[in-house]
Short mmCIF file of C-alpha atoms in Angstrom, two decimals:
data_model
loop_
_atom_site.label_atom_id
_atom_site.label_comp_id
_atom_site.label_asym_id
_atom_site.label_seq_id
_atom_site.Cartn_x
_atom_site.Cartn_y
_atom_site.Cartn_z
CA LEU A 19 138.68 -80.37 14.61
CA ALA A 20 142.30 -81.70 13.44
CA GLU A 21 142.86 -84.44 16.95
CA ASN A 22 138.45 -84.85 15.81
CA ASN A 23 139.30 -86.32 11.79
CA PHE A 24 142.12 -88.13 13.08
CA CYS A 25 140.10 -89.92 15.56
CA PHE A 26 137.28 -90.68 13.39
CA SER A 27 139.60 -91.55 10.82
CA PHE A 28 141.09 -94.48 13.72
CA LEU A 29 137.77 -95.31 14.72
CA ALA A 30 137.10 -96.77 10.67
CA LEU A 31 140.07 -98.29 10.89
CA GLN A 32 139.43 -99.87 14.52
CA LEU A 33 136.12 -101.08 13.72
CA GLY A 34 137.66 -103.20 10.67
CA THR A 35 140.14 -104.86 12.64
CA ALA A 36 137.72 -105.31 15.26
CA ILE A 37 135.34 -107.41 12.05
CA GLY A 38 138.31 -108.74 11.39
CA PHE A 39 138.94 -110.75 14.39
CA LEU A 40 135.00 -111.48 14.93
CA LEU A 41 134.75 -112.97 11.90
CA PRO A 42 137.62 -115.69 10.53
CA PRO A 43 136.90 -117.96 13.24
CA VAL A 44 133.62 -117.64 12.38
CA LEU A 45 134.08 -118.22 8.41
CA VAL A 46 136.99 -120.63 9.12
CA PRO A 47 136.03 -122.76 11.89
CA ASN A 48 138.74 -125.22 13.84
CA THR A 49 137.92 -128.78 11.33
CA PRO A 50 141.73 -130.30 11.33
CA ASP A 51 139.85 -133.49 9.98
CA ASP A 52 138.64 -131.94 6.70
CA ILE A 53 141.90 -130.15 5.79
CA ASP A 54 139.50 -129.35 2.08
CA LEU A 55 136.85 -127.51 3.85
CA MET A 56 139.15 -125.37 5.79
CA ALA A 57 140.82 -124.84 2.35
CA HIS A 58 137.47 -123.52 0.33
CA ASN A 59 136.67 -121.32 3.70
CA ILE A 60 139.43 -119.56 4.13
CA SER A 61 139.06 -119.35 -0.23
CA ILE A 62 135.91 -117.85 0.50
CA MET A 63 137.42 -115.41 3.08
CA PHE A 64 139.59 -114.42 0.88
CA TYR A 65 137.72 -113.51 -1.80
CA GLY A 66 134.93 -111.31 -0.22
CA THR A 67 137.94 -109.36 1.40
CA ALA A 68 139.65 -109.16 -2.28
CA ILE A 69 136.20 -107.63 -3.54
CA VAL A 70 135.45 -105.65 -0.24
CA SER A 71 138.63 -103.52 -0.71
CA THR A 72 137.88 -103.23 -4.42
CA LEU A 73 134.51 -101.40 -3.74
CA LEU A 74 135.94 -99.56 -1.37
CA PHE A 75 138.92 -98.58 -3.48
CA LEU A 76 136.58 -97.82 -6.04
CA LEU A 77 134.33 -95.99 -4.11
CA THR A 78 137.53 -93.59 -2.63
CA GLY A 79 138.34 -92.77 -5.95
CA VAL A 80 134.67 -91.77 -6.67
CA VAL A 81 134.39 -90.08 -3.98
CA PHE A 82 136.70 -88.75 -2.25
CA GLU A 83 137.80 -85.01 -3.29
CA GLU A 84 141.56 -83.94 -3.86
CA LYS A 85 140.68 -81.09 -0.63
CA PRO A 86 137.88 -79.36 1.14
CA LYS A 87 136.51 -76.32 -0.23
CA TYR A 88 137.33 -74.35 2.93
CA PRO A 89 141.08 -74.89 4.73
CA PRO A 90 139.83 -76.54 8.04
CA SER A 91 142.55 -74.35 10.42
CA HIS A 92 144.47 -71.31 9.74
CA SER A 93 148.16 -73.35 9.56
CA GLN A 94 146.39 -75.30 6.33
CA ALA A 95 145.42 -72.43 4.68
CA VAL A 96 148.97 -70.90 4.75
CA LEU A 97 149.81 -74.14 3.57
CA GLN A 98 146.91 -73.81 0.77
CA THR A 99 148.33 -69.89 -0.12
CA VAL A 100 152.31 -71.54 -1.29
CA PRO A 101 152.19 -72.02 -5.03
CA PRO A 102 152.54 -76.33 -5.67
CA GLU A 103 156.11 -75.42 -7.41
CA ASP A 104 157.71 -74.82 -4.36
CA TYR A 105 157.23 -77.80 -2.67
CA SER A 106 159.34 -80.81 -2.37
CA TYR A 107 159.31 -84.20 -1.97
CA LYS A 108 162.34 -85.18 -1.60
CA GLN A 109 163.45 -81.79 1.12
CA SER A 110 160.29 -82.68 2.61
CA ILE A 111 161.93 -86.65 3.95
CA ILE A 112 165.07 -85.09 4.48
CA ASN A 113 163.91 -81.83 6.51
CA LEU A 114 161.69 -84.84 8.60
CA PHE A 115 164.37 -86.76 9.27
CA LYS A 116 166.79 -84.10 10.54
CA ASN A 117 163.58 -83.50 12.96
CA ILE A 118 165.33 -85.64 16.08
CA PRO A 119 161.84 -85.09 18.07
CA PHE A 120 160.38 -86.58 15.14
CA VAL A 121 162.76 -89.45 13.97
CA LEU A 122 162.57 -90.49 17.75
CA LEU A 123 158.74 -89.81 17.62
CA LEU A 124 159.28 -92.67 14.74
CA ILE A 125 161.28 -95.07 16.28
CA SER A 126 158.72 -95.27 19.65
CA TYR A 127 155.58 -94.75 17.55
CA GLY A 128 156.99 -97.82 15.10
CA ILE A 129 157.30 -99.53 18.54
CA MET A 130 153.86 -99.19 20.05
CA THR A 131 151.85 -99.68 17.05
CA GLY A 132 154.46 -103.08 16.29
CA ALA A 133 153.35 -104.73 19.30
CA PHE A 134 149.82 -104.13 18.60
CA TYR A 135 150.15 -105.71 15.15
CA SER A 136 152.07 -108.39 16.73
CA VAL A 137 149.44 -108.86 19.76
CA SER A 138 146.50 -108.84 17.72
CA THR A 139 148.64 -111.27 15.18
CA LEU A 140 149.40 -113.61 17.34
CA LEU A 141 146.56 -113.76 19.96
CA ASN A 142 145.08 -116.70 18.55
CA GLN A 143 148.20 -118.95 19.06
CA MET A 144 148.44 -117.19 22.91
CA ILE A 145 144.86 -118.47 23.49
CA ILE A 146 144.17 -122.01 22.04
CA THR A 147 148.13 -122.14 24.47
CA HIS A 148 146.40 -121.73 27.31
CA TYR A 149 142.85 -122.17 26.19
CA GLU A 150 142.17 -125.59 24.37
CA GLY A 151 138.99 -125.02 21.96
CA GLU A 152 138.45 -121.68 22.40
CA GLU A 153 138.86 -119.82 19.24
CA VAL A 154 135.58 -118.30 18.75
CA ASN A 155 136.22 -116.65 22.57
CA ALA A 156 139.65 -115.56 20.61
CA GLY A 157 138.44 -114.16 18.27
CA ARG A 158 135.69 -112.24 20.82
CA ILE A 159 139.28 -111.37 23.46
CA GLY A 160 140.19 -109.70 20.15
CA LEU A 161 137.13 -107.88 19.46
CA THR A 162 136.82 -106.42 22.58
CA LEU A 163 140.58 -105.22 22.48
CA VAL A 164 139.83 -103.22 19.32
CA VAL A 165 136.75 -102.08 20.59
CA ALA A 166 138.24 -100.69 23.92
CA GLY A 167 140.63 -99.01 21.81
CA MET A 168 138.06 -97.29 19.69
CA VAL A 169 136.96 -96.08 23.00
CA GLY A 170 140.40 -95.03 24.30
CA SER A 171 140.71 -93.40 20.38
CA ILE A 172 137.52 -90.84 21.59
CA ILE A 173 138.47 -90.48 24.96
CA CYS A 174 141.81 -89.26 23.74
CA GLY A 175 141.09 -87.55 20.84
CA LEU A 176 138.70 -85.33 22.63
CA TRP A 177 141.34 -84.74 25.34
CA LEU A 178 143.88 -83.16 22.92
CA ASP A 179 141.07 -81.04 22.09
CA TYR A 180 140.83 -79.50 24.60
CA THR A 181 143.91 -79.45 26.57
CA LYS A 182 146.86 -80.12 23.58
CA THR A 183 149.03 -82.00 26.23
CA TYR A 184 150.73 -83.79 23.17
CA LYS A 185 153.25 -85.25 24.62
CA GLN A 186 152.02 -85.89 28.06
CA THR A 187 148.84 -87.68 27.11
CA THR A 188 150.88 -89.79 24.67
CA LEU A 189 153.83 -90.29 27.67
CA ILE A 190 151.34 -91.58 30.10
CA VAL A 191 148.92 -93.19 27.47
CA TYR A 192 152.30 -95.04 26.72
CA ILE A 193 153.32 -95.97 30.30
CA LEU A 194 149.66 -97.32 30.92
CA SER A 195 150.26 -99.38 27.67
CA PHE A 196 153.20 -101.23 29.29
CA ILE A 197 151.61 -101.22 32.73
CA GLY A 198 148.67 -103.39 30.74
CA MET A 199 150.68 -105.20 28.70
CA VAL A 200 152.39 -106.87 32.09
CA VAL A 201 149.14 -107.60 33.20
CA PHE A 202 147.69 -108.58 30.12
CA THR A 203 151.65 -111.34 30.40
CA PHE A 204 151.14 -112.33 33.42
CA THR A 205 147.43 -112.96 33.92
CA LEU A 206 147.22 -114.61 30.53
CA ASP A 207 147.26 -118.49 31.99
CA LEU A 208 145.76 -118.15 35.71
CA GLY A 209 142.81 -120.28 33.47
CA TYR A 210 139.83 -117.94 33.91
CA LEU A 211 138.74 -116.39 30.25
CA ILE A 212 136.61 -113.87 31.81
CA VAL A 213 140.40 -111.99 32.99
CA VAL A 214 141.80 -112.25 29.94
CA PHE A 215 138.79 -110.24 28.25
CA VAL A 216 139.16 -107.22 31.33
CA THR A 217 142.86 -107.34 30.36
CA GLY A 218 142.87 -107.49 27.03
CA GLY A 219 140.28 -104.39 26.97
CA VAL A 220 142.91 -102.70 29.53
CA LEU A 221 145.45 -102.87 26.53
CA GLY A 222 143.33 -102.44 23.88
CA PHE A 223 141.80 -99.22 25.60
CA PHE A 224 145.35 -97.89 25.72
CA MET A 225 147.58 -99.60 23.54
CA THR A 226 145.03 -98.43 20.45
CA GLY A 227 144.24 -95.63 22.14
CA TYR A 228 147.45 -94.78 21.33
CA LEU A 229 147.29 -94.19 17.44
CA PRO A 230 146.61 -91.27 17.04
CA LEU A 231 148.34 -90.05 19.58
CA GLY A 232 151.29 -90.94 17.68
CA PHE A 233 149.97 -89.38 14.35
CA GLU A 234 148.60 -86.09 15.69
CA PHE A 235 151.69 -85.05 17.99
CA ALA A 236 153.91 -86.22 14.74
CA VAL A 237 151.70 -82.84 12.56
CA GLU A 238 152.69 -81.16 15.42
CA ILE A 239 156.02 -81.26 15.86
CA THR A 240 157.04 -81.10 12.26
CA TYR A 241 155.04 -78.63 10.87
CA PRO A 242 154.81 -77.29 7.62
CA GLU A 243 155.70 -80.21 6.17
CA SER A 244 153.11 -82.29 5.01
CA GLU A 245 150.45 -84.70 7.33
CA GLY A 246 150.84 -87.07 4.61
CA THR A 247 154.55 -87.33 4.54
CA SER A 248 154.95 -87.38 8.04
CA SER A 249 152.24 -90.14 8.41
CA GLY A 250 153.32 -92.01 5.88
CA LEU A 251 156.38 -92.64 7.57
CA LEU A 252 154.83 -93.28 10.51
CA ASN A 253 152.97 -96.18 8.98
CA ALA A 254 156.06 -97.37 7.27
CA SER A 255 157.97 -97.70 10.56
CA ALA A 256 155.13 -99.53 12.44
CA GLN A 257 154.74 -102.30 9.27
CA ILE A 258 158.75 -102.39 9.66
CA PHE A 259 158.19 -103.62 13.42
CA GLY A 260 154.71 -105.06 13.01
CA ILE A 261 156.89 -107.63 10.87
CA ILE A 262 160.03 -108.28 12.95
CA PHE A 263 158.12 -108.25 16.27
CA THR A 264 156.08 -110.72 15.19
CA LEU A 265 158.34 -113.38 13.46
CA VAL A 266 160.16 -112.58 16.98
CA GLN A 267 157.30 -113.02 19.43
CA GLY A 268 156.01 -115.86 17.38
CA LYS A 269 159.21 -117.67 17.20
CA LEU A 270 159.22 -117.12 21.31
CA ILE A 271 155.89 -118.37 21.90
CA THR A 272 156.65 -121.67 19.85
CA ASN A 273 160.12 -122.56 21.08
CA TYR A 274 158.59 -120.82 24.37
CA SER A 275 156.12 -120.13 26.24
CA PRO A 276 153.29 -116.79 25.19
CA ARG A 277 154.96 -115.32 28.27
CA ALA A 278 157.96 -115.05 26.72
CA GLY A 279 156.76 -113.41 23.76
CA ASN A 280 154.94 -110.82 25.89
CA LEU A 281 158.18 -110.64 28.09
CA PHE A 282 160.19 -109.47 24.98
CA LEU A 283 157.35 -107.13 23.86
CA CYS A 284 157.43 -105.59 27.12
CA ALA A 285 160.93 -104.43 27.07
CA TRP A 286 160.39 -103.21 23.75
CA ILE A 287 158.04 -100.60 24.94
CA PHE A 288 159.75 -99.53 27.98
CA VAL A 289 162.45 -98.47 25.42
CA GLY A 290 159.36 -97.12 23.73
CA ILE A 291 158.30 -95.10 27.05
CA ILE A 292 162.37 -93.68 27.78
CA LEU A 293 162.06 -92.35 23.64
CA THR A 294 158.83 -90.22 23.73
CA ALA A 295 159.89 -88.78 27.02
CA LEU A 296 163.08 -87.83 25.23
CA ILE A 297 160.82 -85.94 22.43
CA LYS A 298 161.06 -82.31 22.59
CA SER A 299 157.31 -80.79 22.68
CA ASP A 300 156.92 -78.06 20.20
CA LEU A 301 153.73 -77.62 18.79
CA ARG A 302 154.60 -75.75 15.84
CA ARG A 303 150.79 -76.12 14.27
CA HIS A 304 148.93 -74.81 17.25
CA ASN A 305 151.56 -72.48 17.43
CA VAL A 306 150.40 -70.86 14.26
CA ASN A 307 147.01 -71.30 14.97
CA SER A 308 146.25 -69.96 17.69
CA GLY A 309 148.71 -66.81 16.18
CA ILE A 310 152.02 -67.14 17.74
CA MET A 311 154.22 -67.87 15.21
CA ASN A 312 155.17 -67.19 11.71
CA VAL A 313 156.55 -70.62 9.98
CA ASP A 314 158.28 -70.02 7.00
CA VAL A 315 156.47 -72.95 4.96
CA LYS A 316 158.02 -75.13 2.96
CA ALA A 317 156.22 -78.11 2.72
CA VAL A 318 155.42 -80.71 0.07
CA SER A 319 152.25 -81.34 -1.61
CA ALA A 320 149.32 -84.49 -1.60
CA GLU A 321 152.18 -86.37 -3.87
CA SER A 322 153.18 -88.14 -0.88
CA PHE A 323 150.08 -89.95 -1.11
CA PRO A 324 151.45 -92.77 -4.01
CA LEU A 325 154.05 -92.95 -1.83
CA ILE A 326 151.19 -94.25 1.39
CA VAL A 327 149.02 -96.59 -1.17
CA LEU A 328 153.28 -97.82 -2.07
CA LEU A 329 153.50 -99.13 2.16
CA TYR A 330 150.27 -100.10 2.58
CA TRP A 331 150.66 -102.32 -0.62
CA ASN A 332 153.46 -104.08 -0.23
CA ALA A 333 153.21 -104.24 3.38
CA TRP A 334 150.02 -106.13 2.86
CA LEU A 335 151.41 -108.49 0.04
CA LEU A 336 154.59 -109.16 2.48
CA LEU A 337 151.79 -109.87 5.06
CA ALA A 338 149.60 -111.92 2.99
CA TRP A 339 152.86 -114.09 2.06
#
């Protein structure tokens, strides 16, 4: 069930991203002749976002349980037999950075997800450069990108559940994302919005569909370390690469063209393909669930949750700034 859990979690994440593409152009229409009205609309959007986020935070605190009543798998049951005092968050971090396959995945995941964040952030600017006055359609293209990614996440999750081919699937989706990025780059300025809709959808299908794959692959190759710790580090890597890519690509778009910025991302995604190909596929969790191996369990408990929250909070503050 783990693959499906990650898949549905990312569906919720992508649904929020899709709403983020769709609503801002509607709530904040382009009014260059009335800056005060634009500022008013932006403040309403931000206050609305703050209210919804606060309500969700309170709901999470009330509804969420620390852990399920019954372990979802044999590997989780093994972890729950270990006394809490045997957990060491510091040692878990050290173990993860000693794990070469995880370090390679950490970098390659950061590259792919950072590229997705950058494309998502600068999509409106890229569209407006070639299709003036199409702010609303830019939001719709972003919506198409994310919705296609939701479909990709479901299909990838089902495929992993059926085949357990983590590295092969991750590598193939990475390569197809690279191809999709190249096609999107060279068709963006053709003058046909319908082409951008199609290429954006294809790009989103593979690029967004990759996100849950990276988390699942990380859990497999880092077991018995905490999923929260490995996921937190992956998120941190994605935020760091996302900020760097957005700044650099934005500069390239402003000074040169959207094609220059997209080619910059293509080069980095190609590097990510090489790193992914070098990852050794050691499916530790799957082997435990299958009874193939015994693991000396030295994992970290849910104490890593505050770190994840802190990473997200700092990332959002920096992006808002």
